[in-house]
Short mmCIF file of C-alpha atoms and ligand atoms in Angstrom, two decimals:
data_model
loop_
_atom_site.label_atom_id
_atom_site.label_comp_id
_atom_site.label_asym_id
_atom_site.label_seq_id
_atom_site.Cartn_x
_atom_site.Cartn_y
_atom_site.Cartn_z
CA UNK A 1 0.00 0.00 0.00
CA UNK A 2 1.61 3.31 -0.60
CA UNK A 3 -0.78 5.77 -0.95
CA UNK A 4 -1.89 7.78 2.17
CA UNK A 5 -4.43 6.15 3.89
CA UNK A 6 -7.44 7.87 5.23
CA UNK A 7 -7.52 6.40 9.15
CA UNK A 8 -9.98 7.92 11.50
CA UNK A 9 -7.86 9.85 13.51
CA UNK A 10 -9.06 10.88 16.59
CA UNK A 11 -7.57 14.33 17.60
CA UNK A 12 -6.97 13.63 21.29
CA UNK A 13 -4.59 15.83 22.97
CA UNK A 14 -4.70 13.12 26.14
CA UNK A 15 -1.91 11.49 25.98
CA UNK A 16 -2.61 9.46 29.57
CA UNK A 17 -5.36 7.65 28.25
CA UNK A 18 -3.43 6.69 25.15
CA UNK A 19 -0.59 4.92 27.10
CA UNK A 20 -2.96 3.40 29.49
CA UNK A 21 -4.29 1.69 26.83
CA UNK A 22 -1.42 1.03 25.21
CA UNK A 23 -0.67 -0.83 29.00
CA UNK A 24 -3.62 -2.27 29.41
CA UNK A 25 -3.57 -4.06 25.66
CA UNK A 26 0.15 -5.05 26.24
CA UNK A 27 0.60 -5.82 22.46
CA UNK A 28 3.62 -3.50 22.21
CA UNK A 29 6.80 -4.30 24.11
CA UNK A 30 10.58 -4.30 23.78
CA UNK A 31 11.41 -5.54 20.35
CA UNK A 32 8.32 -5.95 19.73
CA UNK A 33 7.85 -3.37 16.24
CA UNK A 34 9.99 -4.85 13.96
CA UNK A 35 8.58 -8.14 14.53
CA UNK A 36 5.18 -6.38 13.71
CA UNK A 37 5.79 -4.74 11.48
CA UNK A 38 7.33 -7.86 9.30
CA UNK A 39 4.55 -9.44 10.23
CA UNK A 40 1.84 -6.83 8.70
CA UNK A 41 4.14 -6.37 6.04
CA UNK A 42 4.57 -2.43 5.86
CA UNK A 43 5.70 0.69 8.20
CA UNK A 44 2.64 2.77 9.24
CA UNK A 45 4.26 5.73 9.32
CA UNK A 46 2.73 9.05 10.54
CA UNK A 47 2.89 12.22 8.23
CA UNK A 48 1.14 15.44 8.03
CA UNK A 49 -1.59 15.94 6.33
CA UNK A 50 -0.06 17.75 3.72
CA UNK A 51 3.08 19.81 4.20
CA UNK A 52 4.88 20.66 0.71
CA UNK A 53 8.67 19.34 0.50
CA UNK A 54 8.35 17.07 3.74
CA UNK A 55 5.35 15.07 3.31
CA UNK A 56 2.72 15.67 0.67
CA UNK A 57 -0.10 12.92 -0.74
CA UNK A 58 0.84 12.49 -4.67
CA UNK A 59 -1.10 10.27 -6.90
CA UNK A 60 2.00 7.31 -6.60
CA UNK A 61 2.17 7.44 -3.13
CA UNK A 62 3.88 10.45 -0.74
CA UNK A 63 6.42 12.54 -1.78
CA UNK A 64 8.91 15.32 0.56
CA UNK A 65 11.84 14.03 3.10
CA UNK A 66 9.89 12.85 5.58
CA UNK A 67 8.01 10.33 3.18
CA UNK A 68 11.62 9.71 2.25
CA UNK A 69 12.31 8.96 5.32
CA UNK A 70 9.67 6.71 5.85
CA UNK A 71 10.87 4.99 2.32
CA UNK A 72 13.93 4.72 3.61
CA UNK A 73 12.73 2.42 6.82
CA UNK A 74 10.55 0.25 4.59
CA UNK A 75 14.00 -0.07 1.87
CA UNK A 76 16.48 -0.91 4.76
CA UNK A 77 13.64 -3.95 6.30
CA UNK A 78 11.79 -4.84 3.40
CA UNK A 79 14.01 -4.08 0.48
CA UNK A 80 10.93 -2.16 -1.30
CA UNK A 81 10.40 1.16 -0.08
CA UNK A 82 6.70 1.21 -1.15
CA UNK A 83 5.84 -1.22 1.63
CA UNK A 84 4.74 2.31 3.66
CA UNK A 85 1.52 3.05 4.99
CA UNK A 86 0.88 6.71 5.60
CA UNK A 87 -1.76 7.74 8.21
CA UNK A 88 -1.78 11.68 8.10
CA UNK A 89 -2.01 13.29 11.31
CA UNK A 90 -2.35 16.80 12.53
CA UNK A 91 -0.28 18.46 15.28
CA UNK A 92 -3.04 17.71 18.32
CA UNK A 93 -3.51 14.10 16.98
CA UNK A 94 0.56 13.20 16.00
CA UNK A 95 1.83 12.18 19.24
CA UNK A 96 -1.69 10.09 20.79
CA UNK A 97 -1.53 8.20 17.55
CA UNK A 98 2.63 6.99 18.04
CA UNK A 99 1.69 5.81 21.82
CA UNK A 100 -1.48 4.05 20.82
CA UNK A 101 0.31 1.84 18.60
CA UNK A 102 -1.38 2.52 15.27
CA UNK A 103 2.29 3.88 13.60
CA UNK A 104 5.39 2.81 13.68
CA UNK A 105 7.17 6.01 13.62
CA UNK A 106 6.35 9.52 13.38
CA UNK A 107 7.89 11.29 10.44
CA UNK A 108 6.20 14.62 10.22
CA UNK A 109 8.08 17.92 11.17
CA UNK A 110 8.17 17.48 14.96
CA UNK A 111 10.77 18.56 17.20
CA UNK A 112 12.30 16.63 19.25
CA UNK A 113 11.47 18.52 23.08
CA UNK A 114 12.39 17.38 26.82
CA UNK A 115 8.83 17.33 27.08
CA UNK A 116 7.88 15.10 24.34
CA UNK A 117 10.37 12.89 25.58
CA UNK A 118 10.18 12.55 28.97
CA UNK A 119 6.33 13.48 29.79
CA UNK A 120 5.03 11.62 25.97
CA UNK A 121 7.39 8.51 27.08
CA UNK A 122 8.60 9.31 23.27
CA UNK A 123 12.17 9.31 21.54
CA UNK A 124 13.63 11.47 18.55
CA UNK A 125 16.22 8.83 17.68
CA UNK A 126 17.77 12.12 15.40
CA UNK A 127 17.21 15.36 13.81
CA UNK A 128 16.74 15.64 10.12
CA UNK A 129 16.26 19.07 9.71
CA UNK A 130 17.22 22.27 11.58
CA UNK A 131 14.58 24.67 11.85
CA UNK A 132 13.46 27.55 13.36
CA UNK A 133 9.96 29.71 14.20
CA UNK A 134 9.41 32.56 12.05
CA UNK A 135 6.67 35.05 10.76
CA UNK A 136 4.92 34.86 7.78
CA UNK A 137 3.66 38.77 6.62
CA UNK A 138 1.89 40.70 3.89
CA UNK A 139 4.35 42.38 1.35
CA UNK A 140 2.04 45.35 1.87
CA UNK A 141 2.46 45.44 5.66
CA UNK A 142 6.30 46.75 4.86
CA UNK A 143 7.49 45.71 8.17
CA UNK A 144 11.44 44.44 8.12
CA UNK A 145 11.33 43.35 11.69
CA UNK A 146 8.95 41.39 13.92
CA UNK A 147 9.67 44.19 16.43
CA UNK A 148 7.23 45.65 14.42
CA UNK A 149 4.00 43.56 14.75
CA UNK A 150 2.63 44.91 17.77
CA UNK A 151 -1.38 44.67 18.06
CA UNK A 152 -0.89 41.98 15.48
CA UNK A 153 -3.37 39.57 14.69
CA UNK A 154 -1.69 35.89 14.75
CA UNK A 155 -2.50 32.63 12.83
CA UNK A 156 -1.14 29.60 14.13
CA UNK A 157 -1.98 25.88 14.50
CA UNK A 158 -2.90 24.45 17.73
CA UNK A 159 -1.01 21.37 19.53
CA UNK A 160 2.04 22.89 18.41
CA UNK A 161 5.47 23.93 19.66
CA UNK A 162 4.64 27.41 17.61
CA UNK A 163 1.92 28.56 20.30
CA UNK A 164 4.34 28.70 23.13
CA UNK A 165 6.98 30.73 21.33
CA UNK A 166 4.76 33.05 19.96
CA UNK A 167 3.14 34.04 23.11
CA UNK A 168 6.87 33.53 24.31
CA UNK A 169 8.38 36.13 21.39
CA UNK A 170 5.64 38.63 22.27
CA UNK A 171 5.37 38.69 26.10
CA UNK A 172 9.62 39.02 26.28
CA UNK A 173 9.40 41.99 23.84
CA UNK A 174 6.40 43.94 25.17
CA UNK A 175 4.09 43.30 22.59
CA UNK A 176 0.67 42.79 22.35
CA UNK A 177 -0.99 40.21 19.79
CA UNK A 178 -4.29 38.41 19.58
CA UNK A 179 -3.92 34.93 18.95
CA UNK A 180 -5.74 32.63 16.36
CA UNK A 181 -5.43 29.00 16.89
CA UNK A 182 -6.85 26.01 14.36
CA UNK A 183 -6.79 22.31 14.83
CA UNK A 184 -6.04 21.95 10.75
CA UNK A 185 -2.81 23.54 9.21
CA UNK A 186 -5.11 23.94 6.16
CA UNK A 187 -7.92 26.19 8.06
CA UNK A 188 -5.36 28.82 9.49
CA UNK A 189 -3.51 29.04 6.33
CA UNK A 190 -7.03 30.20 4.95
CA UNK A 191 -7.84 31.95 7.33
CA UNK A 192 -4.64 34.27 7.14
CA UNK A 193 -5.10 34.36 3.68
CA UNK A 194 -8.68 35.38 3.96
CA UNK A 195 -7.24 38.65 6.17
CA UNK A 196 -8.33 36.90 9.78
CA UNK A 197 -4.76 37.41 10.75
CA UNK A 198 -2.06 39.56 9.63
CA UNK A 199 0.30 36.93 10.83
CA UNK A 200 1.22 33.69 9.94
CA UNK A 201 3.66 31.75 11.71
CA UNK A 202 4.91 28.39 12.16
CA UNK A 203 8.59 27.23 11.64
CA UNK A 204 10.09 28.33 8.58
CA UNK A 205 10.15 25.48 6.99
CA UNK A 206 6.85 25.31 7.41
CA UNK A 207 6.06 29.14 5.86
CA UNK A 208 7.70 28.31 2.53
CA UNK A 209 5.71 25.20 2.13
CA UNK A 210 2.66 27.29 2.94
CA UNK A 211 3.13 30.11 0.80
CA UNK A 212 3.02 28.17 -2.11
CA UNK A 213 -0.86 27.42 -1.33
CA UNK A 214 -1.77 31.31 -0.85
CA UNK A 215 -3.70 32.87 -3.52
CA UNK A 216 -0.64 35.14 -4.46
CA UNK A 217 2.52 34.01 -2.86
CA UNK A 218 4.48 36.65 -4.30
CA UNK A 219 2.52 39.18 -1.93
CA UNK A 220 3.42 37.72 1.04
CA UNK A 221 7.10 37.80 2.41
CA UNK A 222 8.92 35.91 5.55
CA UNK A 223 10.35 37.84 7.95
CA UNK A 224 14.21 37.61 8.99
CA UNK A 225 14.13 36.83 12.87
CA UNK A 226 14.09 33.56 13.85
CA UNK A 227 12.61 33.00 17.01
CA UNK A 228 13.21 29.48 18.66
CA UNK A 229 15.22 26.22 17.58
CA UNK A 230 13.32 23.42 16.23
CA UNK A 231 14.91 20.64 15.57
CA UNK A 232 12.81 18.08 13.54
CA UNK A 233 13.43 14.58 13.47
CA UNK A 234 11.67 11.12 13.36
CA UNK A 235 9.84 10.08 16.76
CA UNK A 236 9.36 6.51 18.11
CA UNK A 237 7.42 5.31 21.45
CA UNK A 238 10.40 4.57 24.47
CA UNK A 239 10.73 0.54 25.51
CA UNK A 240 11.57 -0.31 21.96
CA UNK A 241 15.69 0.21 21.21
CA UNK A 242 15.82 -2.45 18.42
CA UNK A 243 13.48 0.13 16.36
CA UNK A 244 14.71 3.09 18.18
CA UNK A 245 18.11 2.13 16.91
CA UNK A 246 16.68 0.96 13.14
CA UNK A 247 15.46 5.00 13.28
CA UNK A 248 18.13 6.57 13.92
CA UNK A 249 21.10 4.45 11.85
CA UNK A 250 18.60 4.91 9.09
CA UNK A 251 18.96 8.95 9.49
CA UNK A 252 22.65 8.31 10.22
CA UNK A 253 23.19 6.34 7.45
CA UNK A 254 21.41 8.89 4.97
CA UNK A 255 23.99 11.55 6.31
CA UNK A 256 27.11 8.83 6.85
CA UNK A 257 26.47 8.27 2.86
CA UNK A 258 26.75 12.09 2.02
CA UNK A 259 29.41 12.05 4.07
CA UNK A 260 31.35 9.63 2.41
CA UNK A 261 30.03 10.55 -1.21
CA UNK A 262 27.65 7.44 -1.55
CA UNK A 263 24.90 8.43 -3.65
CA UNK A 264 21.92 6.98 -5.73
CA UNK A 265 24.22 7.77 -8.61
CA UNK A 266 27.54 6.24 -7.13
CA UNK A 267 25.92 3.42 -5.31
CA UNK A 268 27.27 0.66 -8.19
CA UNK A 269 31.06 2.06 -7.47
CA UNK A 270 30.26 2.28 -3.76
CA UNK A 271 29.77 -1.26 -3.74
CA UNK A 272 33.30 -2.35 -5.45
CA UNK A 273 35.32 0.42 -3.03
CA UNK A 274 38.12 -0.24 -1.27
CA UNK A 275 37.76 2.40 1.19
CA UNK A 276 37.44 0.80 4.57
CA UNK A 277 34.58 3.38 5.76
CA UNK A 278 32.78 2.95 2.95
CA UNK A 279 32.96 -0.68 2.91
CA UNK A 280 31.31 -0.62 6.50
CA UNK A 281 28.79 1.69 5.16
CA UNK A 282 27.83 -0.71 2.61
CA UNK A 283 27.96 -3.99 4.53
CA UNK A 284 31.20 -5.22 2.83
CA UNK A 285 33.12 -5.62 6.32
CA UNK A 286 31.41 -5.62 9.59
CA UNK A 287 28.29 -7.29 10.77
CA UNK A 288 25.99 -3.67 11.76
CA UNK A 289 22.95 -3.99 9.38
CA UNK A 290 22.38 -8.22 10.67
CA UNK A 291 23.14 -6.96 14.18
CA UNK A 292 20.35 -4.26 14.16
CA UNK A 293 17.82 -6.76 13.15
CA UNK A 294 18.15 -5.88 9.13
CA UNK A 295 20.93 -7.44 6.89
CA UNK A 296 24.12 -7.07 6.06
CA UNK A 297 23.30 -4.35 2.75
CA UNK A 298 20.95 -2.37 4.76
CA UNK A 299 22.44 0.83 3.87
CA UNK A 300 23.22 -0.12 -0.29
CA UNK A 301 18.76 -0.62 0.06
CA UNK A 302 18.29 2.71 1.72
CA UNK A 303 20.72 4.50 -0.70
CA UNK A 304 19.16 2.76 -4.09
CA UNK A 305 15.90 3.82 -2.93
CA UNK A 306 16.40 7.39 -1.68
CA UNK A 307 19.10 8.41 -2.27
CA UNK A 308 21.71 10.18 0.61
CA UNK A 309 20.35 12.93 3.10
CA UNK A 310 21.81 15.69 0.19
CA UNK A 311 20.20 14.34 -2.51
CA UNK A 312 16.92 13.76 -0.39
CA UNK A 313 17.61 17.45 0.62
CA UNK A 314 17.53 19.07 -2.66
CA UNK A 315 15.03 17.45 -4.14
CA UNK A 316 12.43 18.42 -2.22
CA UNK A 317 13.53 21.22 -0.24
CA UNK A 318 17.20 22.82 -2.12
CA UNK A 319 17.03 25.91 -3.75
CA UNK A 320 16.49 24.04 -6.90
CA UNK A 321 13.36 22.67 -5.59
CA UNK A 322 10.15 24.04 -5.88
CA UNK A 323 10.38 25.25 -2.25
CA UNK A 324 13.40 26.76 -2.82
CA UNK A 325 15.10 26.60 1.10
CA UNK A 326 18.83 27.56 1.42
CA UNK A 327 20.52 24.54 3.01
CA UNK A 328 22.09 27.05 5.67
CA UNK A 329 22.46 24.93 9.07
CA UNK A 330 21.39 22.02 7.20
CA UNK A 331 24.54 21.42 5.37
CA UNK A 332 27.41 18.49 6.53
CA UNK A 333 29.50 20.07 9.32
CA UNK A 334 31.99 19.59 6.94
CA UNK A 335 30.04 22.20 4.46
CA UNK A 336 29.78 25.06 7.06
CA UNK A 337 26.39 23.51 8.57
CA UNK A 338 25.64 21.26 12.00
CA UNK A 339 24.45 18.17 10.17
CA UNK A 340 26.70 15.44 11.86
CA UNK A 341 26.10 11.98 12.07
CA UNK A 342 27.92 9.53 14.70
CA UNK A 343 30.45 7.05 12.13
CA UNK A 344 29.34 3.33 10.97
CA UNK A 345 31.94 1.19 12.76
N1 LIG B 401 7.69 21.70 14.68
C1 LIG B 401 6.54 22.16 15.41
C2 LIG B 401 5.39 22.54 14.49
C3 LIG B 401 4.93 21.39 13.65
C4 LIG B 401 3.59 21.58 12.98
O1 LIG B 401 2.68 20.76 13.19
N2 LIG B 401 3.46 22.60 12.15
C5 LIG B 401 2.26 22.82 11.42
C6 LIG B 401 2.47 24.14 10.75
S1 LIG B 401 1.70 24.47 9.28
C7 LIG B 401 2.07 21.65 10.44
O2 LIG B 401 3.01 21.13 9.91
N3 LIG B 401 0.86 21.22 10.22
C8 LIG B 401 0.57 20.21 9.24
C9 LIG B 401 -0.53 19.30 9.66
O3 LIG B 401 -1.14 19.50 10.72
O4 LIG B 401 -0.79 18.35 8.92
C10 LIG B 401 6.07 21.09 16.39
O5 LIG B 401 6.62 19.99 16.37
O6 LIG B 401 5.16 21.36 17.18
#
């Protein structure tokens, strides 16, 4: 199945009752989601509901890095990275839906937070993307700062990190701002650009994907200051560190290949090299891949299907992409950004 499939998602922001049940059912233990997920023969994988460049519904499937990601899970344990099943999930519903059991893995612009950790029982194995809160304004407004948007009217989406670092932003800098909250991305993206709000923010990411769906993009401009970190990544329930581990060598690997200039391309030559790291990477010496539950090529599966963290990068978020996002922090620490991946050995 690899088209996005239309569960009833409850939107729940009670995370207690989720765990209790997940408890009371016992069906989910250590070890226990690989075994699963073998079993039902695909990753149910948690997405948004529709966020350009990171995880959009096309008519083959998904498409954006964190369907890529997803991809990437199914290539490295089933060989066939259309063995996904996407369940799209807003912000309130994301987190009730990973404890209950009914995904796998989250892979939809979350970031990784002490509290989502320690209060959700959750894990962010590893950050795929660096991002940060910003402000989405009208052209028109001619503001250059957000100093500037006091009294402002403010679109945002609910069960997000956003709403605390807004009212956060404002209350440190003396502002004043009335506050607009929606369940659905999709209703306060209208709703700003129906003139409801005269702000729309979110993380920046985030904006860019969302301008593209205004009536006139070109009217509407994101403003410098970035407000908060927000480190996206991949989140799995705790208690499991056979998948825990499967998430976050997958995202290693993707950036270990960059790294070591194994792409989609150069995967045929990576295969014959003689470079020790590289020969780890691709299973040639070493046992990781069989040792984390997968097989020895785990990586040369992942790469083949995806391609590396760069090439995942650019096409759906680069500057040559439709979305058109500077790589900035998000470039190899060897490149000048803070992308760094523990080695393969
Ligand atoms: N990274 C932040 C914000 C993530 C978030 O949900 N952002 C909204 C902003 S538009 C979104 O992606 N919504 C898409 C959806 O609900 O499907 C978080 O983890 O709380």
């Amino acid at each position: 199945m690899n088209y996005f499939s239309r569960l009833p998602v409850r939107v729940c922001g009670i995370a207690g009752a989720a765990l209790a049940m997940l408890m009371l059912s016992g069906s989910i233990g250590a070890a226990q989601t690989l075994a699963a997920i073998k079993q039902r023969g695909v990753v149910a994988c948690g997405v948004s509901e529709g966020i350009y460049g990171f995880s959009i519904e096309t008519p083959t499937g998904g498409a954006g890095s964190d369907v890529d990601l997803c991809r990437a899970l199914a290539a490295a344990v089933f060989n066939a990275p259309a063995k996904v099943r996407y369940v799209p999930l807003n912000a309130a519903a994301r987190f009730a839906s990973l404890q209950s059991g009914a995904i796998d893995v989250l892979s939809r612009n979350s970031t990784w937070t002490m509290s989502r950790e320690i209060e959700l029982k959750l894990v962010f194995p590893a950050v795929t993307y660096y991002d940060g809160q910003g402000f989405l304004i009208r052209r028109s407004r001619n503001a250059t700062s957000a100093l500037e948007l006091d009294n402002a009217k403010v679109c945002v989406q609910g069960g997000t990190t956003t709403e605390l670092n807004l009212s956060d932003f404002f209350r440190t800098n003396n502002l004043k701002f009335e506050r607009l909250a929606f369940t659905a991305a999709a209703d306060a993206v209208k709703a700003y650009d129906a003139g409801r709000c005269d702000v729309f923010t979110s993380d920046v990411s985030q904006l860019y994907a969302e301008r593209l769906a205004l009536a006139t993009p070109d009217d509407h401009v994101i403003l410098p200051d970035i407000i908060s970190k927000e480190p996206l990544g991949p989140a799995v329930r705790q208690g499991d560190e056979q998948w825990a581990n499967i998430v976050k060598w997958t995202a290693f690997a993707l950036i270990n290949a960059e790294e070591l200039g194994v792409s989609a391309k150069s995967i045929d030559q990576a295969v014959r090299s003689d470079k020790p790291e590289i020969r780890r990477l691709i299973g040639a010496e070493g046992n990781f891949g069989d040792q984390a539950g997968l097989t020895k090529d785990w990586v040369v599966r992942i790469i083949r299907s995806v391609g590396n963290y760069g090439e995942i990068f650019e096409r759906n978020i680069g500057v040559e992409s439709k979305l058109g996002i500077p790589r900035g922090l998000n470039h190899l620490w060897t490149n000048g950004g803070i992308v760094y991946a523990p080695p393969i050995r």
